[in-house]
Amino acid sequence: MEIAKKISEFLSRVQELLLGGGEKSIKKQKAQGKLTARERLELLLDQGSFLEIDLFVEHRARSSSLQNKKLAGDGVITGVGKIKRRPVTVFAQDFTVAGGSLGQGHASKIAKIMNTAKSSGVPLIGLNDSGGARIQEGVGALAGYGDIFYLNTKLSGVVPQISVILGPCAGGAVYSPALTDFVIVVQGISKMFITGPEVIKTVIGEEISMEELGGAKTHSEITGNVHFLAEDEESAFKIIKQLLSFLPSSYQELPPEIPPEEPLKKFDITSVIPANPKETYDVLDIVKSIIDGSNFLEVQQHWAKNIIIGFGRLNGKVMGIVANQPYYLAGVLDVNAADKASRFIRFCDCFNIPLLTLVDIPGYLPGVDQEHAGVIRHGAKVLYAYSEATVPKLTLIIRKAYGGGYIAMCSKHLGADFVAAWPTAEIAVMGPEGAANILYRREISASDEPEKLRQQKITEYQEQFANPYVAASQGFVDAVIEPESTRDILVEMLTLYYDKQRDKTGKHHGNIPL
């Protein structure tokens, strides 16, 4: 009877804790169009796979209004589970409990599950829905954030870290997601900012809505702080599952392979490039004509659209794909595109994901705004990221590859293992028009028919330089190939280099131009 009584007491305690902040708070959460923390875990994880850890942890506020209050789980649920039978570690902040505010107990739970992720070598997923640091715990709450930031950094490059913003995320709370590999936001409910609209109005007199300041669309299109925009919470969890299907569980593993699949026939690689080299096209049509099943998971789709990054497969093997997008700003590299590409390249290198680079770039974006925004420093990040990467690196030059842009987009000079070019490739210091204007300026201005002579010089330059053959003659292009043979050749070269020996320098790390 004593055992039965103790079990009954245990079940009663558990039942109370499972309600979080109670029925009233749960109703308020749902009225805001949000799921509860436990509902989120049920949608994210395989059915019945979640094992909760630290359910009975309580807050540590001893000299405040919280002293005699109980906060279920101290406002966060932590544990281990599975996604499509793969183990993961997870925490879900519970906004129904003191607004999901972070105190020492709350932080210690997250820190413990982060250490579990590190020691077990499995991904970490954070479902963030918190009002920030718990004021009543003072510096203890700040210490908790510091511990989490430290562990985010220690886990970086060890296991994939994915953050989902499912409510307000303000002040110091934004920095943990910012330190993770991927951030997912949900339209209408995600908010991220250092200081809210009221503080901004008080300090500098500017008025702005919470949505405009730090809503999902703002961070997806303007700041580049997030990687995926979901329509609703269920869509956000589907993105996590799709993303994990491309990622290894840790840096010690290779990405998961699946049976190869031919690209969809509607993506015809031979019909994408327009006959007129000045006309634009969508590089995604080329990507989807190459990769397995034409299945491409684009990352940061709505930001810095002049470059495309994301995941696909070649012959069942995961590839990280970087491609200039002629459809936007002619595919130039600017400050934002450089940041977008370089961080993605470094992520792929961390987790043994080979890189495929598709090149059609007129160069770096010129202009006073870009120069003053630090395009030199930002552009150097791409050079550094590609040069540092030791995974297999395949490059295809489609059309333009001018100046510094040619070098930056994983040229042979930055360690590409294999560089192919289509016959349409134009590899030169600059475009034919600009080159003709500079090289033959005096001749053209002195001519009786300047425009005719200019066109003649442009043609001469194209024939001499704006083609793939000069670079190929010097070994900077390994092969000039027909478009229709692209996939077969890339598959063959990926197979060749997939198990290549990766360089180990022995140094701590380099100093990337941040």
Short mmCIF file of C-alpha atoms in Angstrom, two decimals:
data_model
loop_
_atom_site.label_atom_id
_atom_site.label_comp_id
_atom_site.label_asym_id
_atom_site.label_seq_id
_atom_site.Cartn_x
_atom_site.Cartn_y
_atom_site.Cartn_z
CA MET A 1 0.00 0.00 0.00
CA GLU A 2 2.87 2.37 0.78
CA ILE A 3 4.32 1.83 -2.71
CA ALA A 4 0.93 2.37 -4.33
CA LYS A 5 0.50 5.61 -2.38
CA LYS A 6 3.88 6.90 -3.46
CA ILE A 7 3.16 6.05 -7.10
CA SER A 8 -0.19 7.81 -6.86
CA GLU A 9 1.49 10.89 -5.40
CA PHE A 10 4.08 10.80 -8.18
CA LEU A 11 1.40 10.60 -10.88
CA SER A 12 -0.47 13.48 -9.29
CA ARG A 13 2.65 15.64 -9.28
CA VAL A 14 3.37 14.77 -12.90
CA GLN A 15 -0.19 15.59 -13.96
CA GLU A 16 0.03 19.00 -12.33
CA LEU A 17 3.38 19.76 -13.95
CA LEU A 18 2.17 18.66 -17.38
CA LEU A 19 -0.41 21.47 -17.28
CA GLY A 20 2.37 24.06 -17.23
CA GLY A 21 0.90 27.40 -16.24
CA GLY A 22 -2.59 25.95 -15.88
CA GLU A 23 -5.77 25.90 -17.94
CA LYS A 24 -6.23 29.68 -17.89
CA SER A 25 -2.76 30.34 -19.24
CA ILE A 26 -3.15 27.61 -21.84
CA LYS A 27 -6.38 29.19 -23.11
CA LYS A 28 -4.62 32.55 -23.36
CA GLN A 29 -1.79 30.93 -25.34
CA LYS A 30 -4.23 29.37 -27.78
CA ALA A 31 -6.16 32.63 -28.13
CA GLN A 32 -2.96 34.14 -29.53
CA GLY A 33 -2.93 31.46 -32.23
CA LYS A 34 -0.07 29.57 -30.62
CA LEU A 35 0.35 25.93 -29.69
CA THR A 36 1.46 24.92 -26.22
CA ALA A 37 5.04 23.72 -25.68
CA ARG A 38 3.90 20.12 -25.28
CA GLU A 39 1.72 20.24 -28.40
CA ARG A 40 4.75 21.48 -30.31
CA LEU A 41 6.87 18.56 -29.13
CA GLU A 42 4.13 16.12 -30.15
CA LEU A 43 4.09 17.56 -33.68
CA LEU A 44 7.87 17.67 -34.00
CA LEU A 45 8.91 14.30 -32.59
CA ASP A 46 8.06 10.72 -33.54
CA GLN A 47 5.04 9.52 -31.63
CA GLY A 48 5.95 8.19 -28.19
CA SER A 49 9.66 8.92 -28.58
CA PHE A 50 10.00 11.85 -26.16
CA LEU A 51 11.75 11.23 -22.85
CA GLU A 52 11.53 14.27 -20.61
CA ILE A 53 14.48 15.27 -18.45
CA ASP A 54 14.36 17.57 -15.38
CA LEU A 55 10.56 17.74 -15.13
CA PHE A 56 10.80 18.50 -11.41
CA VAL A 57 13.34 21.35 -11.57
CA GLU A 58 12.07 24.49 -9.78
CA HIS A 59 13.01 28.16 -9.93
CA ARG A 60 15.72 29.54 -7.68
CA ALA A 61 14.25 32.94 -6.80
CA ARG A 62 14.40 33.18 -3.02
CA SER A 63 13.95 36.88 -2.21
CA SER A 64 11.24 38.08 -4.54
CA SER A 65 7.57 37.85 -5.34
CA LEU A 66 8.22 34.37 -6.74
CA GLN A 67 9.54 32.98 -3.47
CA ASN A 68 6.34 31.14 -2.57
CA LYS A 69 5.22 30.39 -6.14
CA LYS A 70 5.79 27.20 -8.07
CA LEU A 71 6.67 27.41 -11.75
CA ALA A 72 6.12 24.10 -13.53
CA GLY A 73 9.44 22.88 -14.90
CA ASP A 74 10.69 26.44 -14.39
CA GLY A 75 9.15 27.39 -17.73
CA VAL A 76 10.98 25.04 -20.09
CA ILE A 77 10.57 21.42 -21.19
CA THR A 78 13.76 19.52 -22.02
CA GLY A 79 14.49 16.01 -23.18
CA VAL A 80 15.45 13.61 -25.93
CA GLY A 81 13.37 12.16 -28.72
CA LYS A 82 13.47 11.04 -32.33
CA ILE A 83 12.67 12.59 -35.70
CA LYS A 84 12.13 9.97 -38.39
CA ARG A 85 13.85 7.49 -36.05
CA ARG A 86 16.96 9.68 -35.63
CA PRO A 87 17.79 10.79 -32.07
CA VAL A 88 17.65 14.51 -31.24
CA THR A 89 17.85 16.65 -28.13
CA VAL A 90 15.26 19.35 -27.67
CA PHE A 91 14.04 22.12 -25.40
CA ALA A 92 10.72 23.94 -25.61
CA GLN A 93 10.16 27.11 -23.63
CA ASP A 94 6.68 27.24 -22.07
CA PHE A 95 5.16 30.71 -22.32
CA THR A 96 2.27 29.67 -20.08
CA VAL A 97 4.72 29.51 -17.16
CA ALA A 98 5.84 33.02 -16.19
CA GLY A 99 5.94 34.00 -19.86
CA GLY A 100 8.66 31.43 -20.48
CA SER A 101 11.08 33.77 -18.70
CA LEU A 102 14.59 32.47 -18.16
CA GLY A 103 15.95 32.02 -14.67
CA GLN A 104 18.82 29.92 -13.34
CA GLY A 105 16.85 26.69 -13.11
CA HIS A 106 15.42 27.22 -16.60
CA ALA A 107 18.91 27.90 -17.98
CA SER A 108 20.45 24.93 -16.19
CA LYS A 109 17.92 22.63 -17.85
CA ILE A 110 18.78 23.96 -21.29
CA ALA A 111 22.51 23.76 -20.53
CA LYS A 112 22.17 20.14 -19.45
CA ILE A 113 20.39 19.12 -22.66
CA MET A 114 22.98 21.01 -24.70
CA ASN A 115 25.74 19.04 -22.99
CA THR A 116 23.75 15.89 -23.74
CA ALA A 117 23.71 16.86 -27.43
CA LYS A 118 27.46 17.39 -27.39
CA SER A 119 28.37 14.17 -25.59
CA SER A 120 25.94 11.99 -27.55
CA GLY A 121 26.60 13.60 -30.94
CA VAL A 122 23.01 14.37 -31.91
CA PRO A 123 21.33 17.57 -33.20
CA LEU A 124 19.96 20.20 -30.82
CA ILE A 125 16.58 21.80 -31.49
CA GLY A 126 15.37 24.81 -29.51
CA LEU A 127 11.74 25.95 -29.54
CA ASN A 128 11.98 29.53 -28.29
CA ASP A 129 8.94 31.22 -26.76
CA SER A 130 10.13 33.44 -23.93
CA GLY A 131 9.74 36.92 -22.54
CA GLY A 132 13.48 37.04 -21.84
CA ALA A 133 15.46 37.17 -18.63
CA ARG A 134 13.47 36.76 -15.40
CA ILE A 135 13.80 40.12 -13.68
CA GLN A 136 13.18 38.67 -10.22
CA GLU A 137 16.35 36.55 -10.48
CA GLY A 138 18.62 39.44 -11.45
CA VAL A 139 22.17 38.58 -12.34
CA GLY A 140 21.41 34.86 -11.94
CA ALA A 141 19.23 35.04 -15.06
CA LEU A 142 21.98 36.87 -16.95
CA ALA A 143 24.46 34.21 -15.87
CA GLY A 144 22.07 31.60 -17.26
CA TYR A 145 22.07 33.29 -20.66
CA GLY A 146 25.85 33.50 -20.59
CA ASP A 147 26.11 29.76 -19.92
CA ILE A 148 23.83 29.03 -22.89
CA PHE A 149 25.76 31.34 -25.25
CA TYR A 150 28.99 29.64 -24.23
CA LEU A 151 27.56 26.19 -24.95
CA ASN A 152 26.07 27.34 -28.28
CA THR A 153 29.59 28.29 -29.27
CA LYS A 154 31.12 25.06 -28.01
CA LEU A 155 28.50 23.02 -29.92
CA SER A 156 29.09 25.00 -33.11
CA GLY A 157 30.52 22.69 -35.76
CA VAL A 158 30.03 19.69 -33.46
CA VAL A 159 26.30 19.02 -33.91
CA PRO A 160 23.70 20.89 -35.97
CA GLN A 161 21.80 23.47 -33.92
CA ILE A 162 18.34 24.56 -35.06
CA SER A 163 16.26 27.32 -33.46
CA VAL A 164 12.57 28.03 -33.97
CA ILE A 165 11.16 31.38 -32.84
CA LEU A 166 7.59 30.80 -31.68
CA GLY A 167 6.83 33.99 -29.79
CA PRO A 168 8.67 37.04 -28.48
CA CYS A 169 12.45 36.89 -28.37
CA ALA A 170 13.97 40.08 -27.00
CA GLY A 171 17.19 41.39 -25.51
CA GLY A 172 19.80 38.78 -24.66
CA ALA A 173 17.37 36.03 -25.70
CA VAL A 174 18.01 36.71 -29.40
CA TYR A 175 21.67 35.81 -29.18
CA SER A 176 21.30 32.10 -28.53
CA PRO A 177 19.30 31.60 -31.77
CA ALA A 178 21.77 33.86 -33.58
CA LEU A 179 24.60 31.55 -32.50
CA THR A 180 22.88 28.45 -33.90
CA ASP A 181 23.14 27.14 -37.46
CA PHE A 182 19.57 27.69 -38.63
CA VAL A 183 16.76 29.94 -37.41
CA ILE A 184 13.14 29.34 -38.41
CA VAL A 185 10.42 31.95 -37.91
CA VAL A 186 6.64 31.72 -38.21
CA GLN A 187 4.51 34.34 -39.87
CA GLY A 188 2.48 36.34 -37.38
CA ILE A 189 3.89 34.99 -34.10
CA SER A 190 7.70 35.30 -34.29
CA LYS A 191 9.35 38.47 -32.95
CA MET A 192 13.07 39.17 -32.54
CA PHE A 193 14.71 42.41 -31.44
CA ILE A 194 17.30 43.76 -29.03
CA THR A 195 15.01 46.53 -27.77
CA GLY A 196 11.28 46.75 -28.36
CA PRO A 197 9.29 49.58 -29.97
CA GLU A 198 8.60 51.34 -26.66
CA VAL A 199 12.29 51.60 -25.77
CA ILE A 200 13.12 52.86 -29.25
CA LYS A 201 10.41 55.50 -29.00
CA THR A 202 11.65 56.62 -25.58
CA VAL A 203 15.34 56.74 -26.48
CA ILE A 204 15.39 58.09 -30.03
CA GLY A 205 11.80 59.12 -30.67
CA GLU A 206 11.13 56.73 -33.57
CA GLU A 207 7.77 54.98 -33.76
CA ILE A 208 7.56 51.52 -35.27
CA SER A 209 5.30 48.50 -34.81
CA MET A 210 6.58 45.29 -33.26
CA GLU A 211 5.98 43.46 -36.56
CA GLU A 212 7.89 46.01 -38.64
CA LEU A 213 10.74 46.11 -36.14
CA GLY A 214 11.33 42.41 -35.63
CA GLY A 215 8.62 40.34 -37.25
CA ALA A 216 9.13 37.23 -39.36
CA LYS A 217 9.02 39.05 -42.69
CA THR A 218 11.49 41.72 -41.55
CA HIS A 219 14.10 39.16 -40.55
CA SER A 220 13.50 37.00 -43.63
CA GLU A 221 13.77 39.80 -46.19
CA ILE A 222 15.75 42.68 -44.64
CA THR A 223 18.09 41.63 -41.83
CA GLY A 224 19.02 38.11 -42.94
CA ASN A 225 18.89 36.97 -39.32
CA VAL A 226 16.76 33.92 -40.15
CA HIS A 227 16.98 31.08 -42.64
CA PHE A 228 13.43 29.82 -43.13
CA LEU A 229 10.01 31.50 -43.05
CA ALA A 230 7.06 29.23 -42.20
CA GLU A 231 3.38 30.00 -42.64
CA ASP A 232 2.42 28.28 -39.39
CA GLU A 233 3.91 26.20 -36.62
CA GLU A 234 3.20 22.86 -38.27
CA SER A 235 5.02 24.06 -41.41
CA ALA A 236 7.99 25.08 -39.25
CA PHE A 237 8.28 21.55 -37.86
CA LYS A 238 8.09 20.11 -41.38
CA ILE A 239 11.01 22.35 -42.34
CA ILE A 240 13.03 20.95 -39.41
CA LYS A 241 12.36 17.39 -40.58
CA GLN A 242 13.27 18.23 -44.18
CA LEU A 243 16.42 20.04 -43.08
CA LEU A 244 17.59 17.19 -40.86
CA SER A 245 17.17 14.76 -43.77
CA PHE A 246 20.17 16.49 -45.39
CA LEU A 247 22.34 16.78 -42.27
CA PRO A 248 24.56 14.34 -40.38
CA SER A 249 23.96 14.05 -36.65
CA SER A 250 27.46 15.34 -35.88
CA TYR A 251 30.74 16.38 -37.45
CA GLN A 252 31.98 12.79 -37.05
CA GLU A 253 29.43 11.45 -39.53
CA LEU A 254 28.72 11.78 -43.23
CA PRO A 255 25.35 13.15 -44.38
CA PRO A 256 22.63 10.52 -44.83
CA GLU A 257 22.50 8.89 -48.27
CA ILE A 258 19.33 7.74 -50.02
CA PRO A 259 18.76 5.88 -53.32
CA PRO A 260 19.53 8.07 -56.37
CA GLU A 261 16.71 9.61 -58.35
CA GLU A 262 16.70 11.26 -61.78
CA PRO A 263 15.76 14.96 -62.03
CA LEU A 264 12.22 15.76 -63.13
CA LYS A 265 11.95 15.84 -66.92
CA LYS A 266 10.27 19.25 -66.92
CA PHE A 267 13.62 20.81 -65.96
CA ASP A 268 15.53 20.68 -69.25
CA ILE A 269 19.09 21.87 -68.74
CA THR A 270 19.59 22.52 -72.47
CA SER A 271 16.83 25.11 -72.71
CA VAL A 272 17.54 27.32 -69.69
CA ILE A 273 20.26 29.64 -71.03
CA PRO A 274 18.92 32.33 -73.42
CA ALA A 275 20.67 32.82 -76.75
CA ASN A 276 21.28 36.48 -75.95
CA PRO A 277 24.01 36.67 -73.26
CA LYS A 278 22.42 39.88 -71.94
CA GLU A 279 19.12 38.16 -71.15
CA THR A 280 18.48 36.77 -67.69
CA TYR A 281 17.26 33.37 -66.50
CA ASP A 282 16.47 31.57 -63.24
CA VAL A 283 19.46 29.56 -62.03
CA LEU A 284 17.09 27.41 -59.96
CA ASP A 285 16.02 25.79 -63.24
CA ILE A 286 19.62 24.64 -63.74
CA VAL A 287 19.93 23.48 -60.12
CA LYS A 288 16.75 21.43 -60.41
CA SER A 289 17.82 19.94 -63.73
CA ILE A 290 20.97 18.54 -62.07
CA ILE A 291 20.01 17.33 -58.60
CA ASP A 292 18.18 14.15 -57.61
CA GLY A 293 14.42 14.39 -57.98
CA SER A 294 14.81 18.15 -58.57
CA ASN A 295 14.43 18.34 -54.78
CA PHE A 296 16.13 21.51 -53.52
CA LEU A 297 15.82 22.93 -50.02
CA GLU A 298 16.64 26.61 -50.40
CA VAL A 299 18.08 28.43 -47.40
CA GLN A 300 17.46 32.18 -46.81
CA GLN A 301 15.23 32.27 -49.85
CA HIS A 302 13.94 35.79 -49.26
CA TRP A 303 17.22 37.59 -48.48
CA ALA A 304 20.13 38.54 -50.74
CA LYS A 305 18.36 36.96 -53.70
CA ASN A 306 21.31 37.55 -56.02
CA ILE A 307 22.83 34.37 -54.62
CA ILE A 308 21.17 31.01 -54.01
CA ILE A 309 22.19 28.58 -51.25
CA GLY A 310 20.65 25.30 -50.18
CA PHE A 311 20.75 21.52 -50.11
CA GLY A 312 20.19 18.89 -52.77
CA ARG A 313 21.54 15.48 -53.71
CA LEU A 314 23.69 14.07 -56.48
CA ASN A 315 23.41 10.31 -56.94
CA GLY A 316 21.95 10.03 -53.44
CA LYS A 317 24.72 12.06 -51.79
CA VAL A 318 24.00 15.40 -50.10
CA MET A 319 25.46 18.54 -51.69
CA GLY A 320 25.57 22.12 -50.46
CA ILE A 321 24.79 24.28 -53.48
CA VAL A 322 25.87 27.89 -54.00
CA ALA A 323 24.79 29.65 -57.20
CA ASN A 324 24.76 33.17 -58.57
CA GLN A 325 21.20 34.19 -59.47
CA PRO A 326 21.19 36.26 -62.71
CA TYR A 327 17.51 36.95 -62.10
CA TYR A 328 18.41 39.43 -59.33
CA LEU A 329 21.07 42.15 -59.67
CA ALA A 330 22.58 40.05 -62.48
CA GLY A 331 23.96 37.66 -59.83
CA VAL A 332 26.57 40.08 -58.46
CA LEU A 333 28.23 39.61 -55.09
CA ASP A 334 27.39 42.38 -52.64
CA VAL A 335 27.70 42.75 -48.87
CA ASN A 336 24.66 40.61 -48.02
CA ALA A 337 25.24 37.95 -50.68
CA ALA A 338 28.83 37.53 -49.48
CA ASP A 339 27.70 37.02 -45.88
CA LYS A 340 24.98 34.60 -46.97
CA ALA A 341 27.28 32.45 -49.07
CA SER A 342 30.31 32.41 -46.77
CA ARG A 343 28.44 31.27 -43.67
CA PHE A 344 26.72 28.51 -45.62
CA ILE A 345 30.04 27.35 -47.09
CA ARG A 346 31.55 27.16 -43.61
CA PHE A 347 28.54 25.22 -42.29
CA CYS A 348 28.88 22.64 -45.06
CA ASP A 349 32.59 22.31 -44.35
CA CYS A 350 31.85 21.72 -40.66
CA PHE A 351 29.54 18.80 -41.41
CA ASN A 352 31.24 16.99 -44.31
CA ILE A 353 28.83 18.26 -46.96
CA PRO A 354 30.44 18.60 -50.42
CA LEU A 355 29.98 21.89 -52.26
CA LEU A 356 28.69 22.51 -55.77
CA THR A 357 29.10 26.07 -57.05
CA LEU A 358 27.29 27.35 -60.16
CA VAL A 359 28.92 30.48 -61.54
CA ASP A 360 27.36 33.30 -63.54
CA ILE A 361 28.75 36.48 -62.03
CA PRO A 362 29.64 39.87 -63.52
CA GLY A 363 31.69 40.68 -60.40
CA TYR A 364 31.26 42.49 -57.11
CA LEU A 365 28.57 45.18 -56.96
CA PRO A 366 30.17 48.61 -57.48
CA GLY A 367 29.02 51.85 -55.87
CA VAL A 368 29.56 54.24 -52.99
CA ASP A 369 26.97 52.51 -50.78
CA GLN A 370 28.65 49.13 -51.14
CA GLU A 371 32.14 50.50 -50.61
CA HIS A 372 31.06 52.33 -47.48
CA ALA A 373 29.18 49.26 -46.26
CA GLY A 374 32.47 47.35 -46.33
CA VAL A 375 32.16 45.25 -49.49
CA ILE A 376 35.92 44.65 -49.36
CA ARG A 377 35.70 43.05 -45.92
CA HIS A 378 32.45 41.20 -46.62
CA GLY A 379 33.59 40.04 -50.04
CA ALA A 380 36.78 38.66 -48.52
CA LYS A 381 34.66 36.30 -46.41
CA VAL A 382 33.73 34.31 -49.52
CA LEU A 383 37.39 34.02 -50.54
CA TYR A 384 38.26 32.86 -47.04
CA ALA A 385 35.37 30.40 -46.71
CA TYR A 386 36.06 28.63 -50.00
CA SER A 387 39.82 28.60 -49.44
CA GLU A 388 39.41 27.15 -45.96
CA ALA A 389 36.85 24.50 -46.92
CA THR A 390 38.31 21.00 -47.19
CA VAL A 391 35.21 19.12 -48.35
CA PRO A 392 34.95 18.08 -52.02
CA LYS A 393 34.43 21.24 -54.10
CA LEU A 394 32.94 21.08 -57.61
CA THR A 395 32.45 24.19 -59.74
CA LEU A 396 30.48 24.76 -62.94
CA ILE A 397 30.94 28.02 -64.88
CA ILE A 398 27.72 28.62 -66.79
CA ARG A 399 28.16 32.02 -68.34
CA LYS A 400 29.86 35.14 -66.93
CA ALA A 401 32.86 34.78 -64.62
CA TYR A 402 34.44 38.21 -64.51
CA GLY A 403 37.19 39.71 -62.39
CA GLY A 404 37.23 39.07 -58.67
CA GLY A 405 33.89 37.31 -58.99
CA TYR A 406 35.53 34.57 -61.07
CA ILE A 407 38.12 33.99 -58.38
CA ALA A 408 35.67 34.19 -55.47
CA MET A 409 33.15 31.63 -56.75
CA CYS A 410 35.27 28.58 -55.91
CA SER A 411 37.78 28.86 -58.71
CA LYS A 412 40.66 26.44 -59.11
CA HIS A 413 42.80 29.04 -57.37
CA LEU A 414 40.75 28.70 -54.14
CA GLY A 415 41.10 24.94 -54.05
CA ALA A 416 38.26 23.65 -56.22
CA ASP A 417 38.77 19.96 -56.90
CA PHE A 418 37.07 20.05 -60.29
CA VAL A 419 36.10 23.05 -62.44
CA ALA A 420 33.92 22.55 -65.50
CA ALA A 421 32.67 25.18 -67.91
CA TRP A 422 29.97 25.23 -70.56
CA PRO A 423 30.88 26.56 -74.02
CA THR A 424 28.78 29.62 -73.08
CA ALA A 425 31.24 30.54 -70.29
CA GLU A 426 32.93 33.93 -70.42
CA ILE A 427 36.03 34.06 -68.22
CA ALA A 428 37.81 37.40 -68.24
CA VAL A 429 38.96 40.34 -66.13
CA MET A 430 35.78 42.21 -67.11
CA GLY A 431 32.93 42.15 -69.61
CA PRO A 432 33.71 42.71 -73.32
CA GLU A 433 31.96 46.09 -73.45
CA GLY A 434 33.84 47.52 -70.49
CA ALA A 435 37.13 46.07 -71.65
CA ALA A 436 36.76 47.49 -75.15
CA ASN A 437 35.91 50.93 -73.77
CA ILE A 438 39.04 50.94 -71.61
CA LEU A 439 41.56 49.22 -73.88
CA TYR A 440 40.61 51.01 -77.09
CA ARG A 441 39.28 54.30 -75.75
CA ARG A 442 41.64 56.48 -77.78
CA GLU A 443 41.20 54.52 -81.00
CA ILE A 444 37.42 54.62 -80.70
CA SER A 445 37.27 58.34 -79.92
CA ALA A 446 39.55 59.12 -82.88
CA SER A 447 37.61 56.96 -85.34
CA ASP A 448 35.29 58.35 -87.99
CA GLU A 449 32.87 55.54 -87.08
CA PRO A 450 33.37 55.14 -83.32
CA GLU A 451 30.37 52.88 -82.67
CA LYS A 452 31.31 50.52 -85.49
CA LEU A 453 34.88 50.29 -84.23
CA ARG A 454 33.68 49.77 -80.65
CA GLN A 455 31.49 46.84 -81.71
CA GLN A 456 34.42 45.41 -83.68
CA LYS A 457 36.70 45.60 -80.62
CA ILE A 458 34.02 44.03 -78.43
CA THR A 459 33.80 41.12 -80.85
CA GLU A 460 37.58 40.76 -80.91
CA TYR A 461 37.74 40.74 -77.12
CA GLN A 462 34.98 38.12 -76.93
CA GLU A 463 36.83 35.88 -79.35
CA GLN A 464 40.15 36.29 -77.58
CA PHE A 465 39.17 36.30 -73.93
CA ALA A 466 35.42 35.95 -73.18
CA ASN A 467 35.29 32.18 -73.57
CA PRO A 468 36.30 29.14 -71.54
CA TYR A 469 39.18 28.07 -73.75
CA VAL A 470 41.89 30.46 -72.60
CA ALA A 471 41.35 29.39 -68.96
CA ALA A 472 41.16 25.75 -70.05
CA SER A 473 44.43 26.07 -71.96
CA GLN A 474 46.14 27.05 -68.70
CA GLY A 475 44.53 24.31 -66.64
CA PHE A 476 42.28 26.65 -64.66
CA VAL A 477 39.23 24.90 -66.16
CA ASP A 478 39.49 21.11 -66.03
CA ALA A 479 36.89 20.39 -68.69
CA VAL A 480 34.66 22.22 -71.12
CA ILE A 481 31.47 20.18 -71.26
CA GLU A 482 28.12 20.08 -73.02
CA PRO A 483 25.18 21.15 -70.82
CA GLU A 484 23.37 17.84 -71.29
CA SER A 485 26.34 15.89 -69.84
CA THR A 486 26.55 18.09 -66.71
CA ARG A 487 24.81 15.81 -64.23
CA ASP A 488 26.66 12.66 -65.30
CA ILE A 489 30.05 14.38 -65.10
CA LEU A 490 29.33 15.98 -61.72
CA VAL A 491 28.14 12.63 -60.34
CA GLU A 492 31.35 10.98 -61.55
CA MET A 493 33.58 13.67 -60.06
CA LEU A 494 31.70 13.69 -56.75
CA THR A 495 32.20 9.93 -56.52
CA LEU A 496 35.90 10.40 -57.21
CA TYR A 497 36.44 13.10 -54.58
CA TYR A 498 33.87 12.03 -51.98
CA ASP A 499 36.40 10.29 -49.76
CA LYS A 500 39.30 12.65 -50.41
CA GLN A 501 41.78 13.27 -47.62
CA ARG A 502 40.96 16.52 -45.85
CA ASP A 503 43.83 18.81 -44.91
CA LYS A 504 44.65 19.22 -41.24
CA THR A 505 46.68 22.36 -40.56
CA GLY A 506 47.32 21.82 -36.86
CA LYS A 507 46.59 25.47 -36.03
CA HIS A 508 43.73 26.53 -33.76
CA HIS A 509 41.86 28.33 -36.56
CA GLY A 510 42.32 31.21 -38.93
CA ASN A 511 41.05 34.76 -38.49
CA ILE A 512 38.19 35.20 -40.95
CA PRO A 513 37.48 38.85 -41.87
CA LEU A 514 34.24 39.21 -39.95
#
